[in-house]
Short mmCIF file of C-alpha atoms and ligand atoms in Angstrom, two decimals:
data_model
loop_
_atom_site.label_atom_id
_atom_site.label_comp_id
_atom_site.label_asym_id
_atom_site.label_seq_id
_atom_site.Cartn_x
_atom_site.Cartn_y
_atom_site.Cartn_z
CA MET V 123 0.44 33.13 6.00
CA ASN V 124 -0.03 33.10 9.76
CA HIS V 125 -1.91 30.41 11.59
CA GLN V 126 -4.84 32.60 12.46
CA ARG V 127 -5.56 33.20 8.80
CA GLU V 128 -5.23 29.49 8.09
CA SER V 129 -7.67 28.76 10.91
CA LEU V 130 -10.17 31.23 9.51
CA TYR V 131 -10.10 29.48 6.17
CA LEU V 132 -10.42 26.23 7.97
CA LEU V 133 -13.60 27.24 9.78
CA THR V 134 -15.30 28.40 6.62
CA GLY V 135 -14.14 25.18 4.95
CA ILE V 136 -15.66 23.00 7.65
CA ALA V 137 -18.90 24.94 7.64
CA ALA V 138 -19.19 24.44 3.91
CA LEU V 139 -18.43 20.74 4.20
CA ALA V 140 -20.88 20.20 7.02
CA GLY V 141 -23.54 21.98 4.98
CA THR V 142 -24.11 24.56 7.70
CA SER V 143 -24.47 28.25 6.96
CA CYS V 144 -21.87 30.74 8.19
CA SER V 145 -23.24 33.50 10.40
CA GLN V 146 -21.79 36.24 8.24
CA PRO V 147 -23.47 39.48 7.34
CA ALA V 148 -25.49 39.17 4.13
CA GLY V 149 -23.51 40.02 1.04
CA GLU V 150 -20.16 39.41 2.67
CA GLN V 151 -18.36 36.21 1.76
CA THR V 152 -15.09 35.19 3.32
CA ALA V 153 -12.79 33.76 0.68
CA GLN V 154 -12.78 30.00 1.21
CA LYS V 155 -9.47 28.29 0.88
CA PRO V 156 -9.91 24.62 0.03
CA LEU V 157 -8.60 22.11 2.53
CA ASN V 158 -5.04 20.89 2.26
CA ILE V 159 -4.46 17.26 1.34
CA LEU V 160 -1.82 15.10 2.98
CA TYR V 161 -1.81 11.77 1.22
CA ILE V 162 0.45 9.34 3.07
CA MET V 163 1.10 6.00 1.43
CA THR V 164 3.37 3.15 2.38
CA ASP V 165 4.50 0.27 0.19
CA ASP V 166 3.19 -3.21 1.05
CA HIS V 167 1.66 -2.40 4.44
CA SER V 168 -0.73 -5.21 5.35
CA PHE V 169 -3.91 -4.34 7.27
CA GLN V 170 -2.98 -7.30 9.50
CA THR V 171 -0.14 -5.20 10.96
CA LEU V 172 -2.07 -1.96 11.41
CA SER V 173 -3.76 -2.03 14.80
CA ALA V 174 -6.71 0.14 13.71
CA TYR V 175 -7.62 -2.98 11.68
CA ASP V 176 -6.02 -5.88 13.48
CA GLY V 177 -4.28 -5.91 16.86
CA ARG V 178 -3.01 -9.50 16.75
CA TYR V 179 0.57 -8.67 15.85
CA ILE V 180 1.62 -5.11 16.70
CA GLN V 181 0.35 -1.72 17.80
CA THR V 182 0.53 1.30 15.47
CA PRO V 183 -0.74 4.09 17.76
CA ASN V 184 0.20 6.99 15.51
CA ILE V 185 -1.39 5.68 12.33
CA ASP V 186 -4.39 4.74 14.47
CA ARG V 187 -4.75 8.42 15.45
CA ILE V 188 -5.94 9.11 11.90
CA ALA V 189 -8.72 6.54 12.34
CA ARG V 190 -9.54 7.63 15.88
CA ASP V 191 -10.20 11.21 14.76
CA GLY V 192 -11.59 10.20 11.38
CA VAL V 193 -12.74 7.11 9.55
CA ARG V 194 -11.63 3.59 8.85
CA PHE V 195 -12.73 2.10 5.53
CA THR V 196 -13.49 -1.52 6.32
CA ASN V 197 -13.88 -2.57 2.68
CA SER V 198 -11.01 -0.86 0.90
CA PHE V 199 -9.42 -2.50 -2.16
CA VAL V 200 -6.98 -1.89 -5.00
CA ALA V 201 -7.61 -2.33 -8.73
CA ASN V 202 -4.33 -4.15 -9.51
CA SER V 203 -2.26 -5.34 -6.55
CA ILE V 204 1.24 -4.21 -7.49
CA SER V 205 3.13 -1.00 -6.94
CA GLY V 206 3.45 0.98 -10.19
CA PRO V 207 0.01 0.00 -11.49
CA SER V 208 -1.59 0.84 -8.14
CA ARG V 209 0.06 4.25 -8.12
CA ALA V 210 -1.06 4.89 -11.70
CA CYS V 211 -4.67 3.98 -10.73
CA MET V 212 -4.50 6.41 -7.82
CA LEU V 213 -3.03 9.28 -9.82
CA THR V 214 -5.49 8.95 -12.70
CA GLY V 215 -8.64 7.57 -11.04
CA LYS V 216 -8.70 4.97 -13.83
CA HIS V 217 -8.21 1.23 -14.09
CA SER V 218 -4.89 -0.03 -15.48
CA HIS V 219 -6.12 -0.68 -19.03
CA LYS V 220 -7.14 3.00 -19.24
CA ASN V 221 -4.04 4.62 -17.72
CA GLY V 222 -1.77 2.26 -19.64
CA PHE V 223 0.50 1.27 -16.74
CA ILE V 224 -0.58 -2.35 -16.45
CA ASP V 225 2.55 -3.81 -14.80
CA ASN V 226 5.84 -2.73 -13.22
CA GLU V 227 7.65 -3.20 -16.54
CA HIS V 228 5.82 -0.24 -18.08
CA THR V 229 6.68 3.46 -18.16
CA PHE V 230 3.96 5.81 -16.97
CA ASP V 231 2.79 8.27 -19.62
CA GLY V 232 3.21 11.43 -17.60
CA SER V 233 1.50 13.56 -20.22
CA GLN V 234 -1.91 12.18 -19.24
CA GLN V 235 -4.42 13.71 -16.86
CA THR V 236 -3.70 13.16 -13.15
CA PHE V 237 -5.22 14.60 -9.99
CA PRO V 238 -2.04 16.51 -8.97
CA LYS V 239 -2.09 18.32 -12.33
CA LEU V 240 -5.74 19.27 -11.94
CA LEU V 241 -5.20 20.43 -8.36
CA ARG V 242 -2.21 22.49 -9.40
CA GLN V 243 -4.21 24.16 -12.16
CA ALA V 244 -6.80 24.98 -9.50
CA GLY V 245 -4.20 26.79 -7.38
CA TYR V 246 -2.80 24.06 -5.14
CA GLN V 247 0.88 23.70 -4.31
CA THR V 248 1.65 20.09 -5.11
CA ALA V 249 4.56 17.95 -3.93
CA MET V 250 5.62 14.33 -4.29
CA ILE V 251 8.16 12.97 -1.79
CA GLY V 252 9.42 9.39 -1.48
CA LYS V 253 8.71 6.29 -3.56
CA TRP V 254 7.31 7.09 -6.99
CA HIS V 255 8.13 3.92 -9.00
CA LEU V 256 6.54 5.00 -12.28
CA THR V 257 9.82 5.15 -14.27
CA SER V 258 9.09 8.47 -15.99
CA ASP V 259 9.73 11.69 -14.04
CA PRO V 260 6.81 13.00 -11.99
CA THR V 261 4.60 15.57 -13.72
CA GLY V 262 2.10 17.94 -12.13
CA PHE V 263 4.18 18.80 -9.06
CA ASP V 264 5.70 22.09 -7.91
CA TYR V 265 8.23 20.04 -5.99
CA TRP V 266 9.30 16.43 -6.26
CA ASN V 267 12.00 14.50 -4.50
CA ILE V 268 11.77 10.79 -5.21
CA LEU V 269 13.66 7.58 -4.58
CA ILE V 270 15.16 5.82 -7.58
CA GLY V 271 12.94 2.84 -8.42
CA GLN V 272 12.30 0.90 -5.23
CA GLY V 273 14.85 2.98 -3.33
CA ASP V 274 17.21 1.76 -0.60
CA TYR V 275 16.50 1.57 3.13
CA TYR V 276 20.00 2.74 4.08
CA ASN V 277 21.68 5.84 2.65
CA PRO V 278 19.25 6.11 -0.26
CA THR V 279 19.72 8.26 -3.33
CA PHE V 280 16.89 10.67 -4.06
CA ILE V 281 16.20 12.56 -7.28
CA ASP V 282 15.50 16.09 -6.12
CA ASN V 283 13.61 17.83 -8.95
CA GLY V 284 15.86 16.04 -11.44
CA GLU V 285 19.13 16.09 -9.49
CA LYS V 286 20.51 12.94 -7.84
CA ARG V 287 21.52 13.25 -4.21
CA GLN V 288 22.50 10.49 -1.78
CA ILE V 289 21.37 11.11 1.80
CA GLU V 290 22.96 9.36 4.76
CA GLY V 291 20.51 7.66 7.08
CA TYR V 292 17.38 5.55 7.08
CA ALA V 293 14.81 5.98 4.30
CA THR V 294 11.68 6.39 6.44
CA ASN V 295 13.30 9.08 8.60
CA ILE V 296 14.73 10.89 5.59
CA THR V 297 11.48 10.82 3.62
CA THR V 298 9.72 12.30 6.65
CA ASP V 299 12.44 14.95 7.08
CA LEU V 300 12.04 15.97 3.44
CA ALA V 301 8.28 16.22 3.83
CA LEU V 302 8.53 18.33 7.00
CA ASP V 303 11.12 20.54 5.33
CA TRP V 304 8.80 21.12 2.37
CA LEU V 305 5.85 21.86 4.64
CA SER V 306 7.85 24.31 6.78
CA ASN V 307 10.22 25.96 4.34
CA LYS V 308 9.57 25.19 0.72
CA ARG V 309 5.89 25.68 -0.06
CA ASP V 310 3.93 28.83 -0.82
CA LYS V 311 1.87 29.16 2.35
CA ASP V 312 -0.73 31.34 0.67
CA LYS V 313 -1.91 28.37 -1.34
CA PRO V 314 -3.54 25.13 -0.19
CA PHE V 315 -1.18 22.17 -0.47
CA CYS V 316 -1.42 18.62 -1.70
CA LEU V 317 1.50 16.57 -0.44
CA LEU V 318 2.05 12.97 -1.51
CA LEU V 319 4.25 11.48 1.22
CA HIS V 320 5.01 8.02 -0.07
CA HIS V 321 7.27 5.76 1.95
CA LYS V 322 9.33 2.94 0.54
CA ALA V 323 8.80 0.97 3.75
CA PRO V 324 7.83 -1.77 4.46
CA HIS V 325 8.78 -3.19 1.04
CA ARG V 326 11.05 -6.21 0.74
CA THR V 327 13.66 -6.75 2.21
CA TRP V 328 12.10 -5.30 5.37
CA MET V 329 15.26 -3.70 6.77
CA PRO V 330 14.64 -2.15 10.21
CA ASP V 331 16.16 1.09 11.42
CA THR V 332 19.16 0.40 13.70
CA CYS V 333 17.26 1.73 16.74
CA ASP V 334 14.46 -0.80 16.18
CA LEU V 335 16.56 -3.94 15.70
CA ARG V 336 15.68 -5.51 19.02
CA LEU V 337 12.02 -4.62 19.04
CA TYR V 338 9.60 -7.56 19.53
CA ASP V 339 12.52 -9.89 20.33
CA ASP V 340 10.45 -11.45 23.10
CA VAL V 341 7.43 -11.99 20.83
CA THR V 342 6.54 -15.19 19.00
CA PHE V 343 4.11 -14.26 16.25
CA PRO V 344 1.19 -16.68 15.76
CA LEU V 345 1.35 -18.74 12.58
CA PRO V 346 -1.69 -18.21 10.32
CA ASP V 347 -4.02 -21.24 10.27
CA ASN V 348 -3.43 -21.74 6.54
CA PHE V 349 0.36 -21.32 6.62
CA TYR V 350 0.71 -24.91 5.34
CA ASP V 351 -1.94 -24.51 2.61
CA ASP V 352 -1.86 -27.37 0.06
CA TYR V 353 -3.63 -25.22 -2.61
CA ALA V 354 -6.11 -27.99 -3.42
CA GLY V 355 -8.51 -26.86 -6.15
CA ARG V 356 -6.45 -23.69 -6.85
CA THR V 357 -3.93 -24.26 -9.64
CA ALA V 358 -2.64 -20.67 -9.91
CA ALA V 359 -2.12 -20.53 -6.15
CA ALA V 360 -0.15 -23.76 -6.33
CA GLU V 361 2.13 -22.43 -9.07
CA GLN V 362 3.19 -19.10 -7.52
CA GLU V 363 6.74 -18.41 -6.34
CA MET V 364 6.14 -16.36 -3.22
CA SER V 365 6.26 -19.04 -0.59
CA ILE V 366 8.07 -18.36 2.66
CA ILE V 367 9.29 -21.95 2.68
CA GLU V 368 10.38 -22.15 -0.99
CA ASP V 369 11.14 -18.63 -2.12
CA MET V 370 12.08 -16.44 0.84
CA ASP V 371 15.86 -16.16 0.71
CA VAL V 372 17.85 -16.58 3.92
CA VAL V 373 20.68 -14.25 2.89
CA TYR V 374 18.73 -11.64 0.94
CA ASP V 375 15.44 -11.53 2.82
CA LEU V 376 16.48 -12.79 6.23
CA LYS V 377 19.90 -11.13 6.54
CA MET V 378 22.09 -14.21 6.98
CA ALA V 379 25.02 -12.62 5.07
CA ASP V 380 27.73 -14.22 7.20
CA LYS V 381 31.23 -12.72 7.24
CA GLU V 382 32.75 -16.17 6.59
CA ASN V 383 30.77 -16.44 3.34
CA GLU V 384 29.68 -19.97 4.21
CA ILE V 385 25.94 -19.51 3.86
CA HIS V 386 24.78 -19.82 0.29
CA SER V 387 21.29 -19.31 -1.01
CA ASN V 388 19.59 -18.49 -4.33
CA PRO V 389 22.48 -17.27 -6.53
CA ASN V 390 20.27 -14.51 -7.95
CA LEU V 391 19.56 -13.10 -4.52
CA GLU V 392 22.49 -13.96 -2.27
CA GLY V 393 24.80 -11.40 -3.92
CA ALA V 394 22.18 -8.69 -3.56
CA GLY V 395 21.83 -9.54 0.12
CA ARG V 396 25.56 -9.17 0.68
CA TYR V 397 25.64 -5.97 -1.39
CA ILE V 398 22.93 -4.36 0.74
CA TYR V 399 24.94 -5.04 3.89
CA ASN V 400 28.14 -3.70 2.33
CA ASN V 401 26.37 -0.48 1.39
CA MET V 402 25.89 0.54 5.00
CA ASN V 403 28.21 2.94 6.79
CA PRO V 404 30.43 1.68 9.67
CA ALA V 405 28.02 2.74 12.42
CA GLN V 406 25.08 1.09 10.69
CA LYS V 407 27.12 -2.09 10.12
CA ALA V 408 28.16 -2.17 13.77
CA ALA V 409 24.54 -1.98 14.95
CA TRP V 410 23.57 -4.59 12.36
CA ASP V 411 26.40 -6.96 13.39
CA ALA V 412 25.63 -6.63 17.08
CA TYR V 413 22.10 -7.79 16.39
CA TYR V 414 22.37 -10.24 13.49
CA ASP V 415 25.75 -11.93 14.14
CA PRO V 416 24.47 -14.03 17.06
CA ILE V 417 21.39 -14.95 15.00
CA ILE V 418 23.62 -15.95 12.08
CA ALA V 419 25.76 -18.07 14.44
CA ASP V 420 22.64 -19.76 15.82
CA PHE V 421 21.32 -20.32 12.26
CA LYS V 422 24.57 -22.05 11.28
CA ALA V 423 24.72 -24.15 14.44
CA LYS V 424 21.13 -25.41 14.42
CA LYS V 425 20.95 -26.47 10.75
CA ARG V 426 17.14 -26.38 10.89
CA THR V 427 15.13 -28.24 8.26
CA GLY V 428 11.48 -28.87 7.40
CA LYS V 429 8.84 -27.24 9.59
CA GLU V 430 11.42 -25.98 12.05
CA LEU V 431 13.17 -24.03 9.28
CA ALA V 432 9.85 -22.82 7.83
CA GLU V 433 8.70 -21.43 11.17
CA TRP V 434 12.10 -19.90 11.92
CA LYS V 435 11.86 -18.09 8.57
CA TYR V 436 8.35 -16.92 9.36
CA GLN V 437 9.43 -15.50 12.73
CA ARG V 438 12.44 -13.70 11.25
CA TYR V 439 10.27 -12.25 8.48
CA MET V 440 7.58 -11.07 10.88
CA HIS V 441 10.06 -9.53 13.30
CA ASP V 442 11.82 -7.49 10.63
CA TYR V 443 8.60 -6.48 8.90
CA CYS V 444 6.95 -5.32 12.13
CA ARG V 445 10.06 -3.34 13.10
CA VAL V 446 9.92 -1.52 9.78
CA ILE V 447 6.26 -0.72 10.44
CA HIS V 448 7.15 0.59 13.88
CA SER V 449 9.48 3.12 12.28
CA VAL V 450 6.76 4.14 9.80
CA ASP V 451 4.38 4.62 12.71
CA ARG V 452 6.87 6.72 14.67
CA ASN V 453 7.51 8.92 11.65
CA ILE V 454 3.82 9.40 10.92
CA GLY V 455 3.54 10.51 14.54
CA ARG V 456 6.15 13.19 13.79
CA VAL V 457 4.10 14.46 10.86
CA LEU V 458 0.83 14.50 12.82
CA ASP V 459 2.54 16.33 15.70
CA TYR V 460 3.88 18.89 13.26
CA LEU V 461 0.44 19.49 11.74
CA GLU V 462 -1.01 19.87 15.22
CA GLN V 463 1.67 22.34 16.35
CA GLN V 464 1.23 24.40 13.19
CA GLY V 465 -2.54 24.55 13.45
CA LEU V 466 -2.85 22.57 10.23
CA LEU V 467 -4.69 19.54 11.59
CA GLU V 468 -8.03 21.23 11.26
CA ASN V 469 -7.73 22.32 7.66
CA THR V 470 -6.10 19.26 6.16
CA LEU V 471 -7.57 16.02 4.86
CA ILE V 472 -5.17 13.29 6.02
CA VAL V 473 -5.16 9.99 4.15
CA TYR V 474 -3.28 6.85 5.10
CA THR V 475 -3.10 3.92 2.72
CA SER V 476 -0.73 1.38 1.15
CA ASP V 477 -0.19 0.62 -2.54
CA GLN V 478 -1.69 -2.81 -1.78
CA GLY V 479 -2.05 -5.34 1.00
CA PHE V 480 0.48 -8.07 1.78
CA TYR V 481 0.66 -11.68 2.98
CA MET V 482 1.89 -12.22 6.51
CA GLY V 483 2.26 -15.97 5.99
CA GLU V 484 -1.38 -16.59 4.98
CA HIS V 485 -1.36 -19.43 2.39
CA GLY V 486 2.34 -19.72 3.31
CA TRP V 487 3.14 -16.48 1.44
CA PHE V 488 4.84 -13.13 1.42
CA ASP V 489 4.25 -10.61 -1.47
CA LYS V 490 0.90 -9.65 -3.02
CA ARG V 491 -0.51 -9.65 -6.63
CA PHE V 492 -3.40 -12.12 -6.14
CA MET V 493 -7.02 -11.03 -5.92
CA TYR V 494 -7.29 -12.98 -2.67
CA GLU V 495 -8.25 -10.81 0.28
CA GLU V 496 -4.86 -10.11 1.95
CA SER V 497 -3.46 -8.46 -1.18
CA PHE V 498 -6.66 -7.21 -2.84
CA ARG V 499 -7.53 -5.24 0.28
CA THR V 500 -5.50 -2.26 1.41
CA PRO V 501 -5.66 -0.16 4.57
CA LEU V 502 -7.48 3.14 4.13
CA LEU V 503 -7.90 5.69 6.91
CA MET V 504 -8.96 9.29 6.44
CA ARG V 505 -9.33 12.22 8.75
CA LEU V 506 -11.51 14.98 7.35
CA PRO V 507 -11.94 17.98 9.66
CA GLY V 508 -15.61 18.25 10.54
CA GLY V 509 -16.27 14.96 8.76
CA LYS V 510 -17.58 11.59 9.87
CA ARG V 511 -15.92 9.47 12.53
CA GLY V 512 -16.08 5.70 12.70
CA ASP V 513 -16.30 2.96 10.11
CA ILE V 514 -17.25 3.23 6.45
CA PRO V 515 -18.33 -0.20 5.17
CA GLN V 516 -19.01 0.62 1.50
CA LEU V 517 -16.87 -1.04 -1.18
CA VAL V 518 -14.17 1.46 -2.16
CA GLN V 519 -11.14 1.18 -4.42
CA ASN V 520 -7.95 3.14 -5.07
CA ILE V 521 -9.40 4.63 -8.30
CA ASP V 522 -11.68 6.60 -5.93
CA TYR V 523 -8.94 8.75 -4.37
CA ALA V 524 -8.47 11.09 -7.37
CA PRO V 525 -12.14 12.11 -7.64
CA THR V 526 -12.29 12.48 -3.83
CA PHE V 527 -9.40 14.94 -3.79
CA LEU V 528 -10.79 16.83 -6.78
CA GLU V 529 -14.25 17.18 -5.29
CA LEU V 530 -12.77 18.27 -1.97
CA ALA V 531 -10.83 20.98 -3.81
CA GLY V 532 -13.91 22.13 -5.68
CA VAL V 533 -12.52 20.95 -9.02
CA ALA V 534 -15.01 19.41 -11.45
CA VAL V 535 -14.31 15.67 -11.78
CA PRO V 536 -13.58 14.91 -15.47
CA SER V 537 -16.03 12.45 -16.99
CA ASP V 538 -13.31 9.96 -18.00
CA ILE V 539 -12.35 9.33 -14.35
CA GLN V 540 -13.68 5.88 -13.43
CA GLY V 541 -13.56 6.10 -9.63
CA GLU V 542 -16.24 7.55 -7.37
CA SER V 543 -15.66 10.44 -4.98
CA LEU V 544 -15.60 9.25 -1.37
CA LEU V 545 -16.54 12.71 -0.11
CA PRO V 546 -20.24 11.88 0.49
CA LEU V 547 -19.13 8.90 2.62
CA LEU V 548 -16.62 11.08 4.48
CA LYS V 549 -19.39 13.54 5.27
CA GLY V 550 -21.50 10.75 6.74
CA GLU V 551 -23.95 10.41 3.88
CA GLU V 552 -25.32 7.02 2.79
CA PRO V 553 -25.59 7.20 -1.02
CA LYS V 554 -28.35 4.82 -2.13
CA ASP V 555 -26.75 3.88 -5.41
CA TRP V 556 -23.21 3.13 -4.15
CA ARG V 557 -21.45 0.39 -6.15
CA ASP V 558 -22.26 -3.17 -5.14
CA ALA V 559 -19.22 -4.84 -6.70
CA LEU V 560 -15.56 -4.17 -7.49
CA TYR V 561 -13.52 -5.02 -10.55
CA TYR V 562 -9.90 -6.24 -10.46
CA HIS V 563 -7.32 -7.00 -13.15
CA TYR V 564 -3.70 -8.13 -12.66
CA TYR V 565 -1.34 -8.49 -15.67
CA GLU V 566 2.28 -9.07 -14.56
CA TYR V 567 3.06 -12.57 -15.89
CA PRO V 568 5.47 -14.14 -16.65
CA ALA V 569 7.40 -12.33 -13.93
CA GLU V 570 8.91 -12.59 -10.47
CA HIS V 571 6.69 -14.58 -8.05
CA ALA V 572 4.89 -16.25 -10.99
CA VAL V 573 1.36 -15.07 -10.27
CA LYS V 574 -0.79 -15.73 -13.33
CA LYS V 575 -2.77 -13.01 -15.07
CA HIS V 576 -6.27 -12.75 -13.71
CA TYR V 577 -9.32 -10.58 -13.42
CA GLY V 578 -12.40 -10.84 -11.27
CA VAL V 579 -15.29 -9.36 -9.40
CA ARG V 580 -16.08 -9.14 -5.68
CA ASP V 581 -19.30 -8.11 -4.04
CA ASP V 582 -20.04 -8.03 -0.31
CA ARG V 583 -20.12 -11.82 -0.13
CA TYR V 584 -18.78 -13.59 -3.21
CA LYS V 585 -15.69 -13.39 -5.36
CA LEU V 586 -15.29 -14.76 -8.88
CA ILE V 587 -11.80 -14.89 -10.42
CA HIS V 588 -10.61 -15.96 -13.85
CA PHE V 589 -6.93 -16.87 -14.25
CA TYR V 590 -6.05 -16.68 -17.95
CA ASP V 591 -3.22 -16.57 -20.50
CA ASP V 592 -1.34 -19.87 -20.18
CA ILE V 593 -4.06 -21.17 -17.85
CA ASP V 594 -7.84 -21.09 -17.95
CA GLN V 595 -9.19 -21.48 -14.45
CA TRP V 596 -12.19 -20.00 -12.67
CA GLU V 597 -12.46 -19.69 -8.91
CA LEU V 598 -15.47 -18.81 -6.77
CA TYR V 599 -15.40 -18.04 -3.07
CA ASP V 600 -18.07 -17.48 -0.46
CA LEU V 601 -16.25 -15.00 1.77
CA GLN V 602 -18.81 -15.37 4.52
CA ALA V 603 -18.37 -19.13 4.87
CA ASP V 604 -14.71 -19.21 3.81
CA PRO V 605 -12.99 -15.89 4.59
CA THR V 606 -9.50 -17.30 4.01
CA GLU V 607 -10.42 -18.54 0.51
CA MET V 608 -9.43 -22.17 0.86
CA HIS V 609 -12.40 -23.71 -0.98
CA ASN V 610 -12.89 -23.02 -4.65
CA LEU V 611 -16.61 -23.47 -5.24
CA TYR V 612 -16.56 -22.92 -8.98
CA GLY V 613 -18.36 -25.78 -10.73
CA GLN V 614 -19.63 -27.23 -7.43
CA PRO V 615 -23.28 -28.29 -7.40
CA GLY V 616 -25.50 -25.72 -5.72
CA TYR V 617 -23.49 -22.69 -6.86
CA GLU V 618 -24.88 -22.38 -10.39
CA GLU V 619 -27.12 -19.43 -9.56
CA VAL V 620 -24.40 -17.52 -7.61
CA THR V 621 -21.93 -18.18 -10.42
CA ARG V 622 -24.38 -16.88 -13.02
CA ARG V 623 -25.04 -13.75 -10.98
CA MET V 624 -21.34 -13.02 -10.40
CA MET V 625 -20.54 -13.71 -14.06
CA THR V 626 -23.15 -11.13 -15.08
CA LYS V 627 -21.66 -8.60 -12.64
CA LEU V 628 -18.21 -9.29 -14.03
CA LYS V 629 -19.31 -8.70 -17.62
CA ASP V 630 -21.24 -5.58 -16.59
CA LEU V 631 -18.15 -4.13 -14.91
CA GLN V 632 -15.92 -5.02 -17.86
CA ARG V 633 -18.35 -3.13 -20.09
CA GLN V 634 -18.70 -0.23 -17.64
CA TYR V 635 -14.93 0.21 -17.35
CA ASP V 636 -14.40 -0.61 -21.00
CA ASP V 637 -11.87 -3.38 -20.38
CA PRO V 638 -11.50 -5.11 -23.77
CA ILE V 639 -10.58 -8.51 -22.24
CA ASP V 640 -13.03 -11.35 -23.01
CA GLN V 641 -16.03 -9.05 -23.37
C1 SGN G 16 10.70 -6.31 -6.35
C2 SGN G 16 10.73 -7.42 -5.32
C3 SGN G 16 9.53 -8.33 -5.45
C4 SGN G 16 8.25 -7.53 -5.50
C5 SGN G 16 8.37 -6.51 -6.60
C6 SGN G 16 7.16 -5.64 -6.76
N1 SGN G 16 11.92 -8.20 -5.46
O1 SGN G 16 10.93 -6.81 -7.64
O2 SGN G 16 9.52 -9.23 -4.36
O3 SGN G 16 7.16 -8.35 -5.72
O4 SGN G 16 9.46 -5.65 -6.32
O5 SGN G 16 6.88 -4.92 -5.59
S1 SGN G 16 13.29 -7.61 -4.93
O6 SGN G 16 14.26 -8.67 -5.05
O7 SGN G 16 13.66 -6.46 -5.75
O8 SGN G 16 13.11 -7.19 -3.55
S2 SGN G 16 6.14 -3.57 -5.71
O9 SGN G 16 5.41 -3.34 -4.49
O10 SGN G 16 7.16 -2.53 -5.89
O11 SGN G 16 5.28 -3.67 -6.86
CA1 CA G 17 3.95 -2.36 -3.13
#
């Protein structure tokens, strides 16, 4: 199809969305092609390092373009803050207990209903490119080309519609190349498309592209106020294993794989750190050595301990993480430029999100999993042609994406989908009966990082969490008075009424979503 025809469809699409009438002769209807959907997702991108949300650390001008020309959801959350489960929630529009993929140890039942399948049945070309992480092969896609499991940053192996293929280079660039190749050469241009472009970055171990290794070298990132949290009153928080001081590995996470083999760290991780380095090609190793060797030498010479070591680790972590984000941002710029050049910007819904939030040293942590704000929240930006611009403050969750895409495509939303379509919000409407609280449930314990099982409820001010299984602890936070969740108010005098109200909301949501736990 040529661009003029695509633009024509686009104009009728916008008119329909904006609720305006087309000035066409009576009786003559131009066929309306639904909007395309470009659903970009990264892995572990914190809103703290996305400048549309927070400019303290770095600038992300390309991702910000989506917000500038569209909307920024200021209260966007996940249902279960961990990769596979989050992805399953997004694909099905259902909470984990309904889609069955409750933790990363599970295998996704690909025979169940998902939004790509429904879109495909409705005539969309569907594609999934990048990190999939659901163990079973993707279903519901005309084209899929996915990383194996977490995937590698350097010279990753992809599974291209079932066939393994290693590709030389850096994962974020390659994933983008594959997406642009599909958009330009591999899709049926007579059909609307739905492309899931899902980056592996910036997942652990935050390995930058060689061209970004020196970026932010002159920056000292500010330490969060609660970096040295003592976890008073929060037993589950005290028992986690995701502390930068205790658990971040100098060889594996912070790249101190010295050639002399003198630096030794956690035996379970050190080998993996050295293996990752050895897997690079000579040119990649040379760039890596030129940057990290002097840092390794300095690390050996200084023999830092205590706070000095903790803050050195924090700086190394932040530098690498932000460099990886910079590469994501650059590559998203490539995709946006392509859409613009091809006349596709105006007939495509563009979505940017992450599979969950991430800790940038808050509470002393990296990783996610907890229902605390940094990992419960996730960035969510959308650009709908002809749609609203600015902020959307309503409480939204990743189970809402599926019904949004379906409604946008004119597909009836099946009644078993638990999320709500965001389309009214994207069109600038203010639905009176929008949800006033969100439900959360995390299951992966015992497991890496030792975050206990928990569920909870959050409204626009309070959060009630119950940690259960081998622990029985309730936590209550007033997010207005205590946005960094340092003071557990559960059981404190004066909070009986709030606790009762939040407990009722929790039970109501467990009934509404049919979660069998503790009902
Ligand atoms: C890996 C990481 C963990 C991380 C999980 C889940 N360890 O197991 O740090 O929490 O993934 O992340 S690593 O040694 O393999 O890097 S998720 O986003 O994919 O769910
Ligand atoms: Ca993740």
